[in-house]
PDB file of C-alpha atoms in Angstrom:
ATOM      1  CA  MET A   1       0.000   0.000   0.000  1.00 47.00           C
ATOM      2  CA  THR A   2       1.357   3.311  -1.009  1.00 46.00           C
ATOM      3  CA  HIS A   3       1.495   6.417   1.154  1.00 48.00           C
ATOM      4  CA  ALA A   4      -1.431   8.054  -0.647  1.00 47.00           C
ATOM      5  CA  ASN A   5      -3.646   5.020  -0.205  1.00 48.00           C
ATOM      6  CA  ARG A   6      -2.761   4.873   3.472  1.00 49.00           C
ATOM      7  CA  GLU A   7      -3.941   8.484   4.013  1.00 48.00           C
ATOM      8  CA  ASN A   8      -7.240   7.836   2.257  1.00 49.00           C
ATOM      9  CA  SER A   9      -7.902   4.741   4.326  1.00 47.00           C
ATOM     10  CA  GLU A  10      -7.258   6.489   7.626  1.00 49.00           C
ATOM     11  CA  GLY A  11      -9.909   9.122   6.925  1.00 50.00           C
ATOM     12  CA  PRO A  12      -9.811  12.904   7.399  1.00 49.00           C
ATOM     13  CA  ARG A  13      -7.391  14.282   9.902  1.00 51.00           C
ATOM     14  CA  HIS A  14      -8.137  17.078  12.385  1.00 49.00           C
ATOM     15  CA  GLY A  15      -6.112  20.216  12.663  1.00 49.00           C
ATOM     16  CA  THR A  16      -5.991  21.274   9.057  1.00 53.00           C
ATOM     17  CA  GLY A  17      -7.189  24.717   8.115  1.00 52.00           C
ATOM     18  CA  ASP A  18      -9.475  23.562   5.352  1.00 56.00           C
ATOM     19  CA  GLU A  19     -11.703  21.436   7.558  1.00 59.00           C
ATOM     20  CA  PRO A  20     -14.852  23.056   9.216  1.00 60.00           C
ATOM     21  CA  GLU A  21     -14.878  23.392  13.021  1.00 65.00           C
ATOM     22  CA  GLU A  22     -17.614  21.696  15.028  1.00 67.00           C
ATOM     23  CA  PRO A  23     -20.066  24.041  16.914  1.00 69.00           C
ATOM     24  CA  ARG A  24     -19.256  24.622  20.589  1.00 72.00           C
ATOM     25  CA  VAL A  25     -21.865  23.304  22.996  1.00 67.00           C
ATOM     26  CA  VAL A  26     -22.318  25.397  26.202  1.00 65.00           C
ATOM     27  CA  VAL A  27     -24.309  23.870  29.049  1.00 65.00           C
ATOM     28  CA  ARG A  28     -25.526  26.218  31.801  1.00 70.00           C
ATOM     29  CA  ASP A  29     -26.878  24.885  35.039  1.00 69.00           C
ATOM     30  CA  ARG A  30     -29.731  27.251  36.000  1.00 72.00           C
ATOM     31  CA  ARG A  31     -30.827  25.342  39.053  1.00 73.00           C
ATOM     32  CA  LYS A  32     -31.134  27.646  42.046  1.00 73.00           C
ATOM     33  CA  ILE A  33     -30.184  24.930  44.572  1.00 74.00           C
ATOM     34  CA  ASP A  34     -26.900  23.103  44.281  1.00 74.00           C
ATOM     35  CA  PRO A  35     -27.719  19.361  43.971  1.00 74.00           C
ATOM     36  CA  VAL A  36     -24.470  18.435  45.758  1.00 75.00           C
ATOM     37  CA  THR A  37     -24.408  20.846  48.743  1.00 77.00           C
ATOM     38  CA  GLY A  38     -28.142  21.672  48.894  1.00 70.00           C
ATOM     39  CA  GLU A  39     -27.391  25.413  49.316  1.00 74.00           C
ATOM     40  CA  LEU A  40     -28.932  28.279  47.428  1.00 71.00           C
ATOM     41  CA  ARG A  41     -26.852  29.342  44.521  1.00 70.00           C
ATOM     42  CA  GLN A  42     -26.254  32.930  43.514  1.00 70.00           C
ATOM     43  CA  GLN A  43     -27.998  33.865  40.340  1.00 63.00           C
ATOM     44  CA  PRO A  44     -25.573  34.051  37.438  1.00 56.00           C
ATOM     45  CA  VAL A  45     -25.137  37.309  35.643  1.00 55.00           C
ATOM     46  CA  LEU A  46     -26.459  37.168  32.121  1.00 53.00           C
ATOM     47  CA  ASP A  47     -24.137  37.931  29.330  1.00 51.00           C
ATOM     48  CA  GLU A  48     -24.462  41.305  27.738  1.00 49.00           C
ATOM     49  CA  GLU A  49     -24.805  39.660  24.365  1.00 49.00           C
ATOM     50  CA  GLU A  50     -27.923  37.734  25.486  1.00 50.00           C
ATOM     51  CA  PRO A  51     -30.655  40.099  26.762  1.00 49.00           C
ATOM     52  CA  ALA A  52     -32.881  38.833  29.578  1.00 49.00           C
ATOM     53  CA  ALA A  53     -36.289  37.497  28.722  1.00 49.00           C
ATOM     54  CA  GLY A  54     -39.012  40.130  28.911  1.00 48.00           C
ATOM     55  CA  LYS A  55     -36.578  43.070  28.583  1.00 50.00           C
ATOM     56  CA  HIS A  56     -36.234  45.113  25.460  1.00 51.00           C
ATOM     57  CA  ALA A  57     -32.984  46.641  24.411  1.00 55.00           C
ATOM     58  CA  GLY A  58     -34.914  49.608  23.062  1.00 56.00           C
ATOM     59  CA  PRO A  59     -37.262  50.550  20.251  1.00 57.00           C
ATOM     60  CA  SER A  60     -35.943  50.099  16.774  1.00 60.00           C
ATOM     61  CA  LEU A  61     -36.063  52.784  14.137  1.00 55.00           C
ATOM     62  CA  GLY A  62     -39.653  53.642  13.279  1.00 54.00           C
ATOM     63  CA  GLU A  63     -41.115  51.670  16.204  1.00 57.00           C
ATOM     64  CA  SER A  64     -43.631  53.550  18.442  1.00 53.00           C
ATOM     65  CA  ILE A  65     -42.815  53.839  22.161  1.00 56.00           C
ATOM     66  CA  VAL A  66     -46.517  54.180  23.158  1.00 53.00           C
ATOM     67  CA  ASP A  67     -48.180  51.048  24.356  1.00 56.00           C
ATOM     68  CA  GLU A  68     -51.492  51.067  22.543  1.00 57.00           C
ATOM     69  CA  SER A  69     -52.890  48.360  24.824  1.00 55.00           C
ATOM     70  CA  VAL A  70     -53.018  50.803  27.795  1.00 51.00           C
ATOM     71  CA  GLU A  71     -55.721  53.503  27.565  1.00 54.00           C
ATOM     72  CA  PRO A  72     -54.931  57.036  28.917  1.00 54.00           C
ATOM     73  CA  VAL A  73     -57.923  56.950  31.290  1.00 59.00           C
ATOM     74  CA  SER A  74     -59.504  53.632  32.033  1.00 80.00           C
ATOM     75  CA  ASP A  75     -63.195  53.086  32.672  1.00 85.00           C
ATOM     76  CA  LEU A  76     -62.448  52.303  36.306  1.00 88.00           C
ATOM     77  CA  GLU A  77     -60.852  55.722  36.805  1.00 88.00           C
ATOM     78  CA  LYS A  78     -63.820  57.421  35.151  1.00 88.00           C
ATOM     79  CA  GLN A  79     -66.237  55.584  37.414  1.00 90.00           C
ATOM     80  CA  LEU A  80     -64.117  56.526  40.440  1.00 91.00           C
ATOM     81  CA  GLU A  81     -64.229  60.211  39.488  1.00 91.00           C
ATOM     82  CA  GLU A  82     -68.000  60.067  38.987  1.00 91.00           C
ATOM     83  CA  ARG A  83     -68.580  58.351  42.342  1.00 92.00           C
ATOM     84  CA  THR A  84     -66.305  60.876  44.070  1.00 92.00           C
ATOM     85  CA  ALA A  85     -68.238  63.786  42.561  1.00 92.00           C
ATOM     86  CA  ASP A  86     -71.528  62.188  43.608  1.00 93.00           C
ATOM     87  CA  LEU A  87     -70.235  61.717  47.158  1.00 93.00           C
ATOM     88  CA  GLN A  88     -69.093  65.331  47.394  1.00 93.00           C
ATOM     89  CA  ARG A  89     -72.439  66.588  46.091  1.00 93.00           C
ATOM     90  CA  LEU A  90     -74.306  64.358  48.541  1.00 93.00           C
ATOM     91  CA  GLN A  91     -72.154  65.581  51.420  1.00 93.00           C
ATOM     92  CA  ALA A  92     -72.821  69.235  50.503  1.00 93.00           C
ATOM     93  CA  GLU A  93     -76.574  68.589  50.323  1.00 94.00           C
ATOM     94  CA  TYR A  94     -76.509  66.868  53.712  1.00 93.00           C
ATOM     95  CA  THR A  95     -74.582  69.784  55.253  1.00 93.00           C
ATOM     96  CA  ASN A  96     -77.135  72.279  53.918  1.00 94.00           C
ATOM     97  CA  TYR A  97     -79.939  70.074  55.207  1.00 93.00           C
ATOM     98  CA  ARG A  98     -78.413  69.966  58.691  1.00 93.00           C
ATOM     99  CA  ARG A  99     -78.052  73.755  58.741  1.00 94.00           C
ATOM    100  CA  ARG A 100     -81.633  74.260  57.579  1.00 94.00           C
ATOM    101  CA  VAL A 101     -82.963  71.831  60.192  1.00 93.00           C
ATOM    102  CA  ASP A 102     -80.971  73.497  62.980  1.00 93.00           C
ATOM    103  CA  ARG A 103     -82.186  76.937  61.889  1.00 92.00           C
ATOM    104  CA  ASP A 104     -85.808  75.795  61.754  1.00 93.00           C
ATOM    105  CA  ARG A 105     -85.509  74.137  65.164  1.00 92.00           C
ATOM    106  CA  GLU A 106     -84.064  77.305  66.660  1.00 89.00           C
ATOM    107  CA  GLN A 107     -86.864  79.395  65.170  1.00 88.00           C
ATOM    108  CA  VAL A 108     -89.481  77.043  66.595  1.00 90.00           C
ATOM    109  CA  VAL A 109     -87.910  77.159  70.073  1.00 88.00           C
ATOM    110  CA  ASN A 110     -87.617  80.956  70.019  1.00 86.00           C
ATOM    111  CA  GLY A 111     -91.200  81.267  68.797  1.00 87.00           C
ATOM    112  CA  ALA A 112     -92.434  79.108  71.660  1.00 89.00           C
ATOM    113  CA  LYS A 113     -90.468  81.132  74.195  1.00 87.00           C
ATOM    114  CA  ALA A 114     -91.732  84.396  72.730  1.00 88.00           C
ATOM    115  CA  GLY A 115     -95.334  83.148  72.973  1.00 88.00           C
ATOM    116  CA  VAL A 116     -94.972  82.312  76.659  1.00 89.00           C
ATOM    117  CA  VAL A 117     -93.233  85.591  77.460  1.00 89.00           C
ATOM    118  CA  GLY A 118     -95.856  87.546  75.518  1.00 88.00           C
ATOM    119  CA  ASP A 119     -98.585  86.122  77.739  1.00 90.00           C
ATOM    120  CA  LEU A 120     -96.720  87.425  80.812  1.00 91.00           C
ATOM    121  CA  LEU A 121     -96.439  91.040  79.607  1.00 92.00           C
ATOM    122  CA  PRO A 122     -99.692  92.172  81.344  1.00 91.00           C
ATOM    123  CA  LEU A 123     -98.307  90.754  84.585  1.00 91.00           C
ATOM    124  CA  LEU A 124     -95.122  92.789  84.123  1.00 91.00           C
ATOM    125  CA  ASP A 125     -97.252  95.914  83.566  1.00 90.00           C
ATOM    126  CA  ASP A 126     -99.067  95.294  86.868  1.00 90.00           C
ATOM    127  CA  LEU A 127     -95.752  94.834  88.670  1.00 90.00           C
ATOM    128  CA  GLU A 128     -94.423  98.074  87.204  1.00 88.00           C
ATOM    129  CA  ARG A 129     -97.532 100.054  88.241  1.00 89.00           C
ATOM    130  CA  ALA A 130     -97.364  98.549  91.741  1.00 90.00           C
ATOM    131  CA  GLU A 131     -93.743  99.640  92.003  1.00 88.00           C
ATOM    132  CA  GLN A 132     -94.612 103.186  90.905  1.00 86.00           C
ATOM    133  CA  HIS A 133     -97.299 103.422  93.595  1.00 87.00           C
ATOM    134  CA  GLY A 134     -95.018 101.966  96.275  1.00 86.00           C
ATOM    135  CA  ASP A 135     -97.006  98.759  96.724  1.00 85.00           C
ATOM    136  CA  LEU A 136     -94.208  96.438  95.560  1.00 83.00           C
ATOM    137  CA  THR A 137     -92.421  95.733  98.845  1.00 87.00           C
ATOM    138  CA  GLY A 138     -91.272  92.837 101.009  1.00 87.00           C
ATOM    139  CA  ALA A 139     -91.548  89.252  99.798  1.00 89.00           C
ATOM    140  CA  PHE A 140     -93.794  90.314  96.941  1.00 88.00           C
ATOM    141  CA  LYS A 141     -90.985  92.502  95.556  1.00 89.00           C
ATOM    142  CA  ALA A 142     -88.429  89.669  95.907  1.00 92.00           C
ATOM    143  CA  VAL A 143     -90.642  87.317  93.882  1.00 92.00           C
ATOM    144  CA  ALA A 144     -91.236  90.004  91.246  1.00 91.00           C
ATOM    145  CA  ASP A 145     -87.496  90.687  90.907  1.00 91.00           C
ATOM    146  CA  LYS A 146     -86.782  86.973  90.408  1.00 93.00           C
ATOM    147  CA  LEU A 147     -89.479  86.724  87.756  1.00 91.00           C
ATOM    148  CA  VAL A 148     -88.164  89.738  85.825  1.00 91.00           C
ATOM    149  CA  ALA A 149     -84.566  88.490  86.066  1.00 91.00           C
ATOM    150  CA  SER A 150     -85.546  85.049  84.750  1.00 91.00           C
ATOM    151  CA  LEU A 151     -87.393  86.543  81.778  1.00 91.00           C
ATOM    152  CA  GLN A 152     -84.475  88.806  80.928  1.00 89.00           C
ATOM    153  CA  ARG A 153     -82.065  85.854  81.015  1.00 89.00           C
ATOM    154  CA  ALA A 154     -84.375  84.046  78.606  1.00 87.00           C
ATOM    155  CA  GLY A 155     -84.030  86.940  76.135  1.00 88.00           C
ATOM    156  CA  LEU A 156     -86.679  89.505  77.125  1.00 91.00           C
ATOM    157  CA  GLU A 157     -85.511  93.111  76.760  1.00 91.00           C
ATOM    158  CA  PRO A 158     -87.578  96.156  77.771  1.00 90.00           C
ATOM    159  CA  PHE A 159     -87.317  99.437  75.879  1.00 90.00           C
ATOM    160  CA  GLY A 160     -88.998 102.804  75.935  1.00 85.00           C
ATOM    161  CA  ALA A 161     -87.650 105.499  78.245  1.00 86.00           C
ATOM    162  CA  GLU A 162     -87.868 109.257  78.367  1.00 88.00           C
ATOM    163  CA  GLY A 163     -85.152 110.960  76.341  1.00 86.00           C
ATOM    164  CA  GLU A 164     -84.876 108.270  73.661  1.00 88.00           C
ATOM    165  CA  PRO A 165     -85.039 109.329  70.002  1.00 90.00           C
ATOM    166  CA  PHE A 166     -88.416 108.512  68.513  1.00 91.00           C
ATOM    167  CA  ASP A 167     -88.353 105.349  66.357  1.00 90.00           C
ATOM    168  CA  PRO A 168     -91.657 104.551  64.596  1.00 89.00           C
ATOM    169  CA  SER A 169     -90.656 100.879  64.258  1.00 89.00           C
ATOM    170  CA  VAL A 170     -90.671 100.340  68.046  1.00 90.00           C
ATOM    171  CA  HIS A 171     -92.565 103.392  69.376  1.00 91.00           C
ATOM    172  CA  GLU A 172     -96.257 104.134  68.997  1.00 89.00           C
ATOM    173  CA  ALA A 173     -96.892 107.850  69.409  1.00 90.00           C
ATOM    174  CA  VAL A 174    -100.205 108.721  71.062  1.00 89.00           C
ATOM    175  CA  GLN A 175     -99.346 112.306  72.013  1.00 88.00           C
ATOM    176  CA  HIS A 176     -97.440 114.999  70.161  1.00 88.00           C
ATOM    177  CA  SER A 177     -96.073 118.380  71.195  1.00 88.00           C
ATOM    178  CA  THR A 178     -93.353 120.805  70.153  1.00 88.00           C
ATOM    179  CA  SER A 179     -90.585 122.459  72.070  1.00 85.00           C
ATOM    180  CA  SER A 180     -87.419 124.368  71.295  1.00 82.00           C
ATOM    181  CA  GLU A 181     -85.536 122.411  73.935  1.00 85.00           C
ATOM    182  CA  VAL A 182     -85.210 119.249  71.807  1.00 85.00           C
ATOM    183  CA  ASP A 183     -83.236 118.843  68.610  1.00 86.00           C
ATOM    184  CA  GLY A 184     -85.601 116.326  66.973  1.00 87.00           C
ATOM    185  CA  PRO A 185     -88.491 113.939  67.658  1.00 90.00           C
ATOM    186  CA  THR A 186     -87.862 112.746  71.216  1.00 90.00           C
ATOM    187  CA  VAL A 187     -89.766 110.524  73.627  1.00 91.00           C
ATOM    188  CA  THR A 188     -90.808 112.727  76.528  1.00 89.00           C
ATOM    189  CA  LEU A 189     -93.592 110.581  78.022  1.00 89.00           C
ATOM    190  CA  VAL A 190     -93.821 106.770  78.396  1.00 89.00           C
ATOM    191  CA  MET A 191     -97.350 105.473  78.910  1.00 89.00           C
ATOM    192  CA  ARG A 192     -96.568 101.785  78.409  1.00 90.00           C
ATOM    193  CA  ARG A 193     -93.170 100.130  78.165  1.00 90.00           C
ATOM    194  CA  GLY A 194     -92.307  98.080  75.088  1.00 92.00           C
ATOM    195  CA  TYR A 195     -90.627  94.678  74.971  1.00 93.00           C
ATOM    196  CA  ARG A 196     -88.592  92.709  72.461  1.00 91.00           C
ATOM    197  CA  PHE A 197     -87.504  89.081  72.533  1.00 90.00           C
ATOM    198  CA  GLY A 198     -84.321  88.604  70.535  1.00 84.00           C
ATOM    199  CA  ASP A 199     -84.902  90.229  67.152  1.00 84.00           C
ATOM    200  CA  ARG A 200     -88.705  90.107  67.522  1.00 88.00           C
ATOM    201  CA  VAL A 201     -90.658  93.076  68.859  1.00 90.00           C
ATOM    202  CA  LEU A 202     -93.362  91.652  71.136  1.00 90.00           C
ATOM    203  CA  ARG A 203     -95.022  94.964  71.850  1.00 91.00           C
ATOM    204  CA  ALA A 204     -94.415  98.563  70.817  1.00 91.00           C
ATOM    205  CA  ALA A 205     -94.072 101.240  73.477  1.00 91.00           C
ATOM    206  CA  LEU A 206     -96.860 103.836  73.884  1.00 91.00           C
ATOM    207  CA  VAL A 207     -95.116 107.178  74.139  1.00 91.00           C
ATOM    208  CA  GLY A 208     -95.617 110.896  73.873  1.00 91.00           C
ATOM    209  CA  VAL A 209     -93.350 112.626  71.343  1.00 91.00           C
ATOM    210  CA  THR A 210     -92.032 116.157  71.419  1.00 91.00           C
ATOM    211  CA  ASP A 211     -90.760 117.627  68.171  1.00 89.00           C
ATOM    212  CA  HIS A 212     -88.358 120.509  67.678  1.00 82.00           C
ATOM    213  CA  GLU A 213     -89.874 123.987  67.281  1.00 79.00           C
ATOM    214  CA  PRO A 214     -87.564 126.855  66.430  1.00 74.00           C
ATOM    215  CA  GLY A 215     -87.793 129.606  69.056  1.00 63.00           C
ATOM    216  CA  GLU A 216     -87.803 133.377  68.483  1.00 50.00           C
ATOM    217  CA  ALA A 217     -84.486 134.730  67.424  1.00 47.00           C
ATOM    218  CA  PRO A 218     -82.872 136.798  70.182  1.00 49.00           C
ATOM    219  CA  PRO A 219     -82.677 140.549  69.498  1.00 52.00           C
ATOM    220  CA  PRO A 220     -79.361 141.700  68.068  1.00 57.00           C
ATOM    221  CA  ALA A 221     -77.019 143.158  70.648  1.00 56.00           C
ATOM    222  CA  ALA A 222     -76.768 146.971  70.524  1.00 54.00           C
ATOM    223  CA  GLU A 223     -73.456 148.204  69.369  1.00 55.00           C
ATOM    224  CA  VAL A 224     -71.876 150.342  72.078  1.00 51.00           C
ATOM    225  CA  GLU A 225     -68.964 152.501  71.160  1.00 55.00           C
ATOM    226  CA  PRO A 226     -66.124 152.040  73.615  1.00 53.00           C
ATOM    227  CA  GLU A 227     -65.205 155.079  75.621  1.00 56.00           C
ATOM    228  CA  LEU A 228     -61.761 156.388  74.946  1.00 50.00           C
ATOM    229  CA  ASP A 229     -59.760 157.902  77.738  1.00 52.00           C
ATOM    230  CA  ALA A 230     -57.944 161.165  77.271  1.00 48.00           C
ATOM    231  CA  THR A 231     -54.568 159.636  76.606  1.00 48.00           C
ATOM    232  CA  GLN A 232     -55.880 157.470  73.725  1.00 50.00           C
ATOM    233  CA  SER A 233     -57.904 160.332  72.132  1.00 49.00           C
ATOM    234  CA  GLY A 234     -55.033 162.796  72.285  1.00 51.00           C
ATOM    235  CA  GLU A 235     -56.941 165.286  74.419  1.00 50.00           C
ATOM    236  CA  LEU A 236     -55.495 166.544  77.645  1.00 47.00           C
ATOM    237  CA  PRO A 237     -57.714 167.152  80.651  1.00 50.00           C
ATOM    238  CA  LEU A 238     -58.447 170.774  81.463  1.00 49.00           C
ATOM    239  CA  ASP A 239     -57.461 172.167  84.822  1.00 51.00           C
ATOM    240  CA  GLU A 240     -59.650 174.304  86.935  1.00 49.00           C
ATOM    241  CA  ASN A 241     -57.980 177.602  85.835  1.00 50.00           C
ATOM    242  CA  SER A 242     -58.482 176.922  82.142  1.00 47.00           C
ATOM    243  CA  ARG A 243     -62.250 176.413  82.534  1.00 44.00           C
TER     244      ARG A 243
END
């Protein structure tokens, strides 16, 4: 057998540059627990050439970066905004309702108090007349003072006194006169005292009113020439021999 036949019978030899190389097989053990030691392995760092699954290196040329599957405002967010607006509107209506109920309740209570106090006004008139005549003394006066104090604490306020400016909204004039001693309509006589309870006038005061009347103008003062003494007038007094 010649040398050439021997080479053909042995087959192709490795190591020559003309022969193709076999692909390299890389086996990676991705098990998190070491089967030999049973300990948790550290996660291997991925090669930069192989991007991790689920991660994108970046958009390619002409690729949109907006995810069309996600809407700008979802239906759930719209429903949440609507329910929030409804809750705020309901809360505002409830607050207004509470205020209106409290105001109506206060008006009812004040009206009831004013009705009871209004029925006691004739009694207060009798007590005032008894005091003017000197009959309100002793234990009777103590009881009357307690009654008046209790009514005033509840909100009763008397008005109508001599010297007050006349107010047609709270005063009822039954007598009228004029005088130059007042500057305007003034209460000069109180026939019956008036009362108010809070902002409500329970009874107007019966009064006599005196209006301003201009008096006669005083006569003008006579002009009196001042007397000048001799030194100011330039005249010298005469002696007895010169007369």
